[in-house]
mmCIF file of N, CA and C in Angstrom:
data_model
loop_
_atom_site.group_PDB
_atom_site.id
_atom_site.type_symbol
_atom_site.label_atom_id
_atom_site.label_comp_id
_atom_site.label_asym_id
_atom_site.label_seq_id
_atom_site.Cartn_x
_atom_site.Cartn_y
_atom_site.Cartn_z
ATOM 1 N N MET A 28 82.492 125.429 117.640
ATOM 2 C CA MET A 28 81.599 124.258 117.641
ATOM 3 C C MET A 28 82.244 123.164 116.904
ATOM 4 N N SER A 29 82.159 122.032 117.363
ATOM 5 C CA SER A 29 82.886 120.735 116.815
ATOM 6 C C SER A 29 82.101 120.522 115.384
ATOM 7 N N ASP A 30 82.788 120.060 114.468
ATOM 8 C CA ASP A 30 82.226 119.776 113.203
ATOM 9 C C ASP A 30 81.745 118.307 113.290
ATOM 10 N N ILE A 31 80.491 118.053 112.708
ATOM 11 C CA ILE A 31 79.721 116.922 112.635
ATOM 12 C C ILE A 31 79.768 116.600 111.236
ATOM 13 N N ASP A 32 80.017 115.452 110.892
ATOM 14 C CA ASP A 32 79.907 115.061 109.558
ATOM 15 C C ASP A 32 78.479 114.945 109.041
ATOM 16 N N ASP A 33 78.649 114.894 107.630
ATOM 17 C CA ASP A 33 77.348 115.204 106.906
ATOM 18 C C ASP A 33 76.353 113.807 107.177
ATOM 19 N N LEU A 34 76.991 112.705 107.227
ATOM 20 C CA LEU A 34 76.243 111.499 107.548
ATOM 21 C C LEU A 34 75.517 111.381 108.990
ATOM 22 N N THR A 35 76.279 111.906 109.817
ATOM 23 C CA THR A 35 75.631 112.044 111.210
ATOM 24 C C THR A 35 74.605 113.181 111.269
ATOM 25 N N LYS A 36 74.752 114.303 110.606
ATOM 26 C CA LYS A 36 73.764 115.241 110.372
ATOM 27 C C LYS A 36 72.462 114.701 109.861
ATOM 28 N N ALA A 37 72.580 113.890 108.744
ATOM 29 C CA ALA A 37 71.550 113.277 107.982
ATOM 30 C C ALA A 37 70.885 112.390 109.055
ATOM 31 N N GLU A 38 71.519 111.618 109.616
ATOM 32 C CA GLU A 38 70.780 110.480 110.767
ATOM 33 C C GLU A 38 70.150 111.396 111.894
ATOM 34 N N ILE A 39 70.466 112.444 112.277
ATOM 35 C CA ILE A 39 69.789 113.222 113.160
ATOM 36 C C ILE A 39 68.666 113.821 112.622
ATOM 37 N N VAL A 40 68.741 114.109 111.413
ATOM 38 C CA VAL A 40 67.313 114.746 110.990
ATOM 39 C C VAL A 40 66.399 113.753 110.778
ATOM 40 N N ALA A 41 66.908 112.548 110.296
ATOM 41 C CA ALA A 41 65.969 111.352 110.032
ATOM 42 C C ALA A 41 65.422 110.936 111.480
ATOM 43 N N LEU A 42 66.178 111.043 112.420
ATOM 44 C CA LEU A 42 65.532 110.655 113.721
ATOM 45 C C LEU A 42 64.444 111.538 114.284
ATOM 46 N N ILE A 43 64.576 112.763 113.827
ATOM 47 C CA ILE A 43 63.704 113.850 114.169
ATOM 48 C C ILE A 43 62.243 113.316 113.306
ATOM 49 N N LEU A 44 62.605 113.285 112.049
ATOM 50 C CA LEU A 44 61.412 112.909 111.007
ATOM 51 C C LEU A 44 60.853 111.861 111.500
ATOM 52 N N ASP A 45 61.448 110.839 112.002
ATOM 53 C CA ASP A 45 60.800 109.433 112.583
ATOM 54 C C ASP A 45 60.386 109.561 113.942
ATOM 55 N N LYS A 46 60.163 110.779 114.406
ATOM 56 C CA LYS A 46 59.498 111.086 115.851
ATOM 57 C C LYS A 46 60.361 110.481 116.889
ATOM 58 N N LYS A 47 61.538 110.503 116.690
ATOM 59 C CA LYS A 47 62.648 110.218 117.852
ATOM 60 C C LYS A 47 63.440 111.344 118.146
ATOM 61 N N THR A 48 62.903 112.533 118.397
ATOM 62 C CA THR A 48 63.411 113.682 118.854
ATOM 63 C C THR A 48 64.252 113.610 119.896
ATOM 64 N N GLU A 49 63.839 112.994 120.968
ATOM 65 C CA GLU A 49 64.599 112.957 122.123
ATOM 66 C C GLU A 49 65.890 112.235 122.049
ATOM 67 N N GLN A 50 65.727 111.081 121.173
ATOM 68 C CA GLN A 50 67.052 110.264 120.810
ATOM 69 C C GLN A 50 68.092 111.187 119.909
ATOM 70 N N ALA A 51 67.543 112.006 119.010
ATOM 71 C CA ALA A 51 68.296 112.841 118.320
ATOM 72 C C ALA A 51 68.968 113.864 119.192
ATOM 73 N N LEU A 52 68.385 114.524 120.270
ATOM 74 C CA LEU A 52 68.793 115.476 121.153
ATOM 75 C C LEU A 52 69.830 114.845 122.028
ATOM 76 N N ASP A 53 69.577 113.639 122.526
ATOM 77 C CA ASP A 53 70.554 112.885 123.344
ATOM 78 C C ASP A 53 71.855 112.607 122.505
ATOM 79 N N TRP A 54 71.696 112.300 121.239
ATOM 80 C CA TRP A 54 73.090 111.873 120.491
ATOM 81 C C TRP A 54 73.766 113.242 120.185
ATOM 82 N N LEU A 55 73.115 114.416 119.842
ATOM 83 C CA LEU A 55 73.692 115.515 119.843
ATOM 84 C C LEU A 55 74.317 115.987 120.992
ATOM 85 N N SER A 56 73.893 115.754 122.217
ATOM 86 C CA SER A 56 74.462 116.302 123.485
ATOM 87 C C SER A 56 75.637 115.502 123.805
ATOM 88 N N LYS A 57 75.578 114.292 123.446
ATOM 89 C CA LYS A 57 76.695 113.452 123.660
ATOM 90 C C LYS A 57 77.990 113.956 122.649
ATOM 91 N N LEU A 58 77.593 114.281 121.462
ATOM 92 C CA LEU A 58 78.794 114.771 120.477
ATOM 93 C C LEU A 58 79.415 116.081 121.090
ATOM 94 N N TYR A 59 78.474 117.074 121.699
ATOM 95 C CA TYR A 59 78.826 118.261 122.149
ATOM 96 C C TYR A 59 79.399 118.162 123.637
ATOM 97 N N LYS A 60 78.916 117.133 124.208
ATOM 98 C CA LYS A 60 79.275 116.710 125.781
ATOM 99 C C LYS A 60 78.638 118.045 126.614
ATOM 100 N N VAL A 61 77.419 118.057 126.438
ATOM 101 C CA VAL A 61 76.552 119.013 127.132
ATOM 102 C C VAL A 61 75.303 118.192 127.756
ATOM 103 N N ASP A 62 74.613 118.704 128.644
ATOM 104 C CA ASP A 62 73.261 118.193 129.137
ATOM 105 C C ASP A 62 72.287 118.244 128.060
ATOM 106 N N VAL A 63 71.410 117.234 128.093
ATOM 107 C CA VAL A 63 70.352 117.186 127.180
ATOM 108 C C VAL A 63 69.342 118.119 127.559
ATOM 109 N N PRO A 64 68.877 118.810 126.360
ATOM 110 C CA PRO A 64 67.646 119.916 126.892
ATOM 111 C C PRO A 64 66.323 119.021 127.021
ATOM 112 N N GLN A 65 65.556 119.493 127.585
ATOM 113 C CA GLN A 65 64.224 118.908 127.577
ATOM 114 C C GLN A 65 63.234 119.490 126.710
ATOM 115 N N ILE A 66 62.516 118.663 125.806
ATOM 116 C CA ILE A 66 61.548 119.220 124.897
ATOM 117 C C ILE A 66 60.264 119.132 125.366
ATOM 118 N N VAL A 67 59.403 120.093 125.458
ATOM 119 C CA VAL A 67 58.000 120.220 126.005
ATOM 120 C C VAL A 67 57.053 120.863 125.181
ATOM 121 N N VAL A 68 55.758 120.382 125.185
ATOM 122 C CA VAL A 68 54.696 121.210 124.548
ATOM 123 C C VAL A 68 54.443 122.447 125.665
ATOM 124 N N GLY A 69 54.449 123.618 125.201
ATOM 125 C CA GLY A 69 53.962 124.888 125.986
ATOM 126 C C GLY A 69 54.488 125.894 125.299
ATOM 127 N N THR A 70 53.987 126.905 126.060
ATOM 128 C CA THR A 70 54.491 128.486 125.672
ATOM 129 C C THR A 70 54.900 129.118 126.823
ATOM 130 N N ILE A 71 55.461 130.376 126.679
ATOM 131 C CA ILE A 71 56.055 131.283 127.570
ATOM 132 C C ILE A 71 55.401 132.546 127.226
ATOM 133 N N LYS A 72 55.157 133.349 128.317
ATOM 134 C CA LYS A 72 54.607 134.635 128.249
ATOM 135 C C LYS A 72 55.337 135.582 127.203
ATOM 136 N N LYS A 73 54.656 136.223 126.266
ATOM 137 C CA LYS A 73 55.181 137.161 125.332
ATOM 138 C C LYS A 73 55.570 136.598 124.028
ATOM 139 N N LYS A 74 55.532 135.182 124.020
ATOM 140 C CA LYS A 74 55.924 134.327 122.939
ATOM 141 C C LYS A 74 54.750 133.628 122.514
ATOM 142 N N ARG A 75 53.617 133.600 123.028
ATOM 143 C CA ARG A 75 52.724 132.406 122.774
ATOM 144 C C ARG A 75 52.313 132.483 121.264
ATOM 145 N N ARG A 76 52.045 133.459 120.664
ATOM 146 C CA ARG A 76 51.652 133.494 119.309
ATOM 147 C C ARG A 76 52.530 133.757 118.227
ATOM 148 N N THR A 77 53.747 134.251 118.612
ATOM 149 C CA THR A 77 54.805 134.679 117.639
ATOM 150 C C THR A 77 55.857 133.610 117.100
ATOM 151 N N VAL A 78 56.041 132.455 118.041
ATOM 152 C CA VAL A 78 57.013 131.556 117.636
ATOM 153 C C VAL A 78 56.533 130.191 117.708
ATOM 154 N N TYR A 79 57.273 129.201 116.720
ATOM 155 C CA TYR A 79 56.912 127.984 116.893
ATOM 156 C C TYR A 79 57.430 127.133 118.127
ATOM 157 N N ALA A 80 58.648 127.687 118.587
ATOM 158 C CA ALA A 80 59.403 127.158 119.709
ATOM 159 C C ALA A 80 60.208 128.107 120.207
ATOM 160 N N VAL A 81 60.734 127.977 121.631
ATOM 161 C CA VAL A 81 61.901 128.902 122.163
ATOM 162 C C VAL A 81 62.535 128.096 123.115
ATOM 163 N N TYR A 82 63.750 128.417 123.355
ATOM 164 C CA TYR A 82 64.730 127.627 124.257
ATOM 165 C C TYR A 82 64.779 128.720 125.577
ATOM 166 N N VAL A 83 64.722 128.246 126.558
ATOM 167 C CA VAL A 83 64.753 128.814 127.847
ATOM 168 C C VAL A 83 65.957 128.366 128.630
ATOM 169 N N VAL A 84 67.051 129.106 128.592
ATOM 170 C CA VAL A 84 68.353 128.876 129.153
ATOM 171 C C VAL A 84 68.147 128.464 130.557
ATOM 172 N N GLN A 85 67.579 129.269 131.402
ATOM 173 C CA GLN A 85 67.552 128.892 132.809
ATOM 174 C C GLN A 85 67.069 127.475 133.235
ATOM 175 N N GLU A 86 65.928 127.083 132.214
ATOM 176 C CA GLU A 86 65.202 125.974 132.491
ATOM 177 C C GLU A 86 65.953 124.597 131.713
ATOM 178 N N LYS A 87 66.877 124.936 130.722
ATOM 179 C CA LYS A 87 67.455 124.128 129.621
ATOM 180 C C LYS A 87 66.349 123.314 129.073
ATOM 181 N N LYS A 88 65.303 123.972 128.637
ATOM 182 C CA LYS A 88 64.031 123.401 128.044
ATOM 183 C C LYS A 88 63.610 124.241 126.610
ATOM 184 N N ILE A 89 63.313 123.272 125.554
ATOM 185 C CA ILE A 89 62.777 123.891 124.390
ATOM 186 C C ILE A 89 61.313 123.686 124.541
ATOM 187 N N TYR A 90 60.696 124.778 124.656
ATOM 188 C CA TYR A 90 59.222 124.931 124.340
ATOM 189 C C TYR A 90 58.630 124.934 123.075
ATOM 190 N N ALA A 91 57.869 123.844 122.820
ATOM 191 C CA ALA A 91 57.163 123.863 121.419
ATOM 192 C C ALA A 91 55.851 124.173 121.415
ATOM 193 N N SER A 92 55.228 124.966 120.521
ATOM 194 C CA SER A 92 53.912 125.354 120.559
ATOM 195 C C SER A 92 52.918 124.258 120.438
ATOM 196 N N SER A 93 53.429 123.200 119.711
ATOM 197 C CA SER A 93 52.527 122.055 119.641
ATOM 198 C C SER A 93 53.380 120.711 119.509
ATOM 199 N N SER A 94 52.815 119.686 119.575
ATOM 200 C CA SER A 94 53.622 118.336 119.451
ATOM 201 C C SER A 94 54.309 118.127 117.976
ATOM 202 N N GLU A 95 53.450 118.802 117.246
ATOM 203 C CA GLU A 95 53.940 118.642 115.705
ATOM 204 C C GLU A 95 55.340 119.245 115.661
ATOM 205 N N ILE A 96 55.639 120.158 116.246
ATOM 206 C CA ILE A 96 56.871 120.767 116.257
ATOM 207 C C ILE A 96 57.940 120.056 116.724
ATOM 208 N N PHE A 97 57.692 119.029 117.440
ATOM 209 C CA PHE A 97 58.751 118.177 118.034
ATOM 210 C C PHE A 97 59.318 117.267 116.796
ATOM 211 N N TYR A 98 58.673 117.164 115.623
ATOM 212 C CA TYR A 98 59.182 116.570 114.472
ATOM 213 C C TYR A 98 59.633 117.384 113.117
ATOM 214 N N ASN A 99 59.762 118.587 113.536
ATOM 215 C CA ASN A 99 60.196 119.681 112.525
ATOM 216 C C ASN A 99 61.697 119.700 112.898
ATOM 217 N N PRO A 100 62.546 119.197 111.854
ATOM 218 C CA PRO A 100 64.006 119.105 112.246
ATOM 219 C C PRO A 100 64.540 120.608 112.143
ATOM 220 N N PHE A 101 64.092 121.363 111.332
ATOM 221 C CA PHE A 101 64.663 122.911 111.256
ATOM 222 C C PHE A 101 64.235 123.600 112.745
ATOM 223 N N VAL A 102 63.073 123.420 113.058
ATOM 224 C CA VAL A 102 62.790 124.215 114.289
ATOM 225 C C VAL A 102 63.504 123.754 115.582
ATOM 226 N N VAL A 103 63.535 122.299 115.560
ATOM 227 C CA VAL A 103 64.216 121.661 116.750
ATOM 228 C C VAL A 103 65.742 121.929 116.649
ATOM 229 N N LEU A 104 66.429 121.873 115.577
ATOM 230 C CA LEU A 104 67.873 122.155 115.747
ATOM 231 C C LEU A 104 68.177 123.579 115.668
ATOM 232 N N HIS A 105 67.115 124.407 115.363
ATOM 233 C CA HIS A 105 67.348 125.933 115.645
ATOM 234 C C HIS A 105 67.558 126.161 117.101
ATOM 235 N N GLU A 106 66.536 125.681 117.806
ATOM 236 C CA GLU A 106 66.396 125.809 119.183
ATOM 237 C C GLU A 106 67.440 125.042 119.917
ATOM 238 N N TYR A 107 67.959 123.930 119.450
ATOM 239 C CA TYR A 107 69.232 123.255 119.853
ATOM 240 C C TYR A 107 70.367 123.967 119.891
ATOM 241 N N TYR A 108 70.654 124.878 118.972
ATOM 242 C CA TYR A 108 71.548 125.611 118.692
ATOM 243 C C TYR A 108 71.866 126.638 119.710
ATOM 244 N N HIS A 109 70.748 127.243 120.221
ATOM 245 C CA HIS A 109 70.574 128.256 121.353
ATOM 246 C C HIS A 109 71.074 127.408 122.612
ATOM 247 N N HIS A 110 70.713 126.177 122.773
ATOM 248 C CA HIS A 110 70.840 125.333 123.837
ATOM 249 C C HIS A 110 72.690 125.255 123.834
ATOM 250 N N ILE A 111 73.083 124.757 122.782
ATOM 251 C CA ILE A 111 74.738 124.560 122.923
ATOM 252 C C ILE A 111 75.440 125.883 123.151
ATOM 253 N N ARG A 112 74.947 126.978 122.319
ATOM 254 C CA ARG A 112 75.616 128.151 122.500
ATOM 255 C C ARG A 112 75.557 128.727 124.039
ATOM 256 N N SER A 113 74.473 128.457 124.715
ATOM 257 C CA SER A 113 74.298 128.748 126.142
ATOM 258 C C SER A 113 75.436 127.875 126.924
ATOM 259 N N LYS A 114 75.709 126.787 126.386
ATOM 260 C CA LYS A 114 76.520 125.754 127.271
ATOM 261 C C LYS A 114 77.956 125.751 126.888
ATOM 262 N N LEU A 115 78.318 126.175 125.609
ATOM 263 C CA LEU A 115 79.653 126.139 125.164
ATOM 264 C C LEU A 115 80.323 127.501 125.076
ATOM 265 N N GLY A 116 79.555 128.642 125.501
ATOM 266 C CA GLY A 116 80.252 129.936 125.534
ATOM 267 C C GLY A 116 79.042 130.994 125.772
ATOM 268 N N THR A 117 79.366 132.235 125.346
ATOM 269 C CA THR A 117 78.422 133.230 125.581
ATOM 270 C C THR A 117 77.093 133.122 124.640
ATOM 271 N N HIS A 118 76.025 133.133 125.152
ATOM 272 C CA HIS A 118 74.704 132.830 124.386
ATOM 273 C C HIS A 118 74.459 134.243 123.905
ATOM 274 N N ARG A 119 74.596 134.319 122.476
ATOM 275 C CA ARG A 119 74.321 135.640 121.831
ATOM 276 C C ARG A 119 73.009 135.581 121.288
ATOM 277 N N GLY A 120 72.300 134.487 121.180
ATOM 278 C CA GLY A 120 71.049 134.275 120.839
ATOM 279 C C GLY A 120 70.798 134.719 119.331
ATOM 280 N N SER A 121 71.940 134.499 118.399
ATOM 281 C CA SER A 121 71.763 134.948 117.082
ATOM 282 C C SER A 121 70.696 134.103 116.335
ATOM 283 N N GLU A 122 69.743 134.642 115.864
ATOM 284 C CA GLU A 122 68.757 133.995 115.097
ATOM 285 C C GLU A 122 69.334 133.431 113.745
ATOM 286 N N LYS A 123 70.030 134.259 113.233
ATOM 287 C CA LYS A 123 70.733 134.162 111.855
ATOM 288 C C LYS A 123 71.740 132.894 112.077
ATOM 289 N N HIS A 124 72.478 132.801 113.017
ATOM 290 C CA HIS A 124 73.504 131.659 113.308
ATOM 291 C C HIS A 124 72.725 130.419 113.515
ATOM 292 N N ALA A 125 71.360 130.616 114.316
ATOM 293 C CA ALA A 125 70.591 129.264 114.581
ATOM 294 C C ALA A 125 70.208 128.876 113.266
ATOM 295 N N ASN A 126 69.653 129.691 112.460
ATOM 296 C CA ASN A 126 69.111 129.243 111.408
ATOM 297 C C ASN A 126 70.203 128.599 110.370
ATOM 298 N N MET A 127 71.410 129.145 110.386
ATOM 299 C CA MET A 127 72.467 128.629 109.583
ATOM 300 C C MET A 127 72.852 127.022 110.002
ATOM 301 N N TYR A 128 72.722 126.976 111.385
ATOM 302 C CA TYR A 128 73.213 125.695 111.968
ATOM 303 C C TYR A 128 71.929 124.665 111.505
ATOM 304 N N ALA A 129 70.679 125.046 111.644
ATOM 305 C CA ALA A 129 69.702 124.014 111.416
ATOM 306 C C ALA A 129 69.740 123.724 109.877
ATOM 307 N N GLN A 130 70.067 124.737 109.080
ATOM 308 C CA GLN A 130 70.019 124.470 107.625
ATOM 309 C C GLN A 130 71.295 123.684 107.183
ATOM 310 N N GLN A 131 72.384 123.624 107.952
ATOM 311 C CA GLN A 131 73.397 122.592 107.469
ATOM 312 C C GLN A 131 73.002 121.349 107.799
ATOM 313 N N PHE A 132 72.123 120.907 108.730
ATOM 314 C CA PHE A 132 71.767 119.567 108.877
ATOM 315 C C PHE A 132 70.585 119.222 107.918
ATOM 316 N N ILE A 133 69.725 120.257 107.379
ATOM 317 C CA ILE A 133 68.753 119.930 106.583
ATOM 318 C C ILE A 133 69.413 119.651 105.191
ATOM 319 N N ASP A 134 70.499 120.527 104.845
ATOM 320 C CA ASP A 134 71.290 120.276 103.571
ATOM 321 C C ASP A 134 72.146 118.911 103.499
ATOM 322 N N ALA A 135 72.511 118.654 104.707
ATOM 323 C CA ALA A 135 73.299 117.356 104.685
ATOM 324 C C ALA A 135 72.357 116.132 104.500
ATOM 325 N N TYR A 136 71.119 116.238 105.032
ATOM 326 C CA TYR A 136 70.076 115.352 104.949
ATOM 327 C C TYR A 136 69.675 115.156 103.584
ATOM 328 N N ILE A 137 69.457 116.177 102.847
ATOM 329 C CA ILE A 137 69.162 116.260 101.382
ATOM 330 C C ILE A 137 70.088 115.723 100.396
ATOM 331 N N HIS A 138 71.451 116.015 100.850
ATOM 332 C CA HIS A 138 72.524 115.620 100.129
ATOM 333 C C HIS A 138 72.627 113.936 100.036
ATOM 334 N N VAL A 139 72.514 113.511 101.383
ATOM 335 C CA VAL A 139 72.817 112.027 101.692
ATOM 336 C C VAL A 139 71.595 111.399 100.954
ATOM 337 N N MET A 140 70.550 112.045 101.022
ATOM 338 C CA MET A 140 69.240 111.176 100.477
ATOM 339 C C MET A 140 69.418 111.281 98.963
ATOM 340 N N LYS A 141 69.961 112.140 98.409
ATOM 341 C CA LYS A 141 70.250 112.233 96.940
ATOM 342 C C LYS A 141 71.156 111.133 96.574
ATOM 343 N N LYS A 142 72.351 111.033 97.459
ATOM 344 C CA LYS A 142 73.128 109.996 97.087
ATOM 345 C C LYS A 142 72.596 108.603 97.116
ATOM 346 N N LEU A 143 71.882 108.424 98.218
ATOM 347 C CA LEU A 143 71.242 107.114 98.345
ATOM 348 C C LEU A 143 70.268 106.811 97.246
ATOM 349 N N ASN A 144 69.519 107.762 96.818
ATOM 350 C CA ASN A 144 68.513 107.569 95.656
ATOM 351 C C ASN A 144 69.348 107.185 94.506
ATOM 352 N N GLN A 145 70.441 108.035 94.207
ATOM 353 C CA GLN A 145 71.274 107.720 92.984
ATOM 354 C C GLN A 145 71.764 106.342 92.906
ATOM 355 N N ALA A 146 72.146 105.826 94.146
ATOM 356 C CA ALA A 146 72.682 104.573 94.362
ATOM 357 C C ALA A 146 71.816 103.458 94.074
ATOM 358 N N CYS A 147 70.399 103.749 94.583
ATOM 359 C CA CYS A 147 69.567 102.709 94.316
ATOM 360 C C CYS A 147 69.140 102.583 92.907
ATOM 361 N N LEU A 148 69.053 103.820 92.093
ATOM 362 C CA LEU A 148 68.701 103.858 90.725
ATOM 363 C C LEU A 148 69.655 102.941 89.972
ATOM 364 N N LYS A 149 71.021 103.112 90.371
ATOM 365 C CA LYS A 149 72.139 102.411 89.520
ATOM 366 C C LYS A 149 72.125 100.783 89.745
ATOM 367 N N ASN A 150 71.434 100.364 90.757
ATOM 368 C CA ASN A 150 71.320 99.034 90.898
ATOM 369 C C ASN A 150 70.197 98.554 90.463
#
């Protein structure tokens, strides 16, 4: 997977938090050169009560259990990882790797925000 710099990761997280999830997914998909997955509110059989969201490879859709999940960067990025894995190679469906991928974005956001806060305090 291509490396994305911390500032870009932070901006993607900020877009999701600002309720611009589709814009974040579009940007990510351009970076990875893959189709943009659709994100919708809904559930699929056997997963209705057990998960916040799920990616369905055949449909290229992220199903979120509620509209609030659209604005949860960790969940959105976790499911996006499954999307890019299905497009860029063998889809292994590793939850551990999807969690690590999402956490990298969250960590970058926290790091960038700390730097911005420190810079503001110095001024």
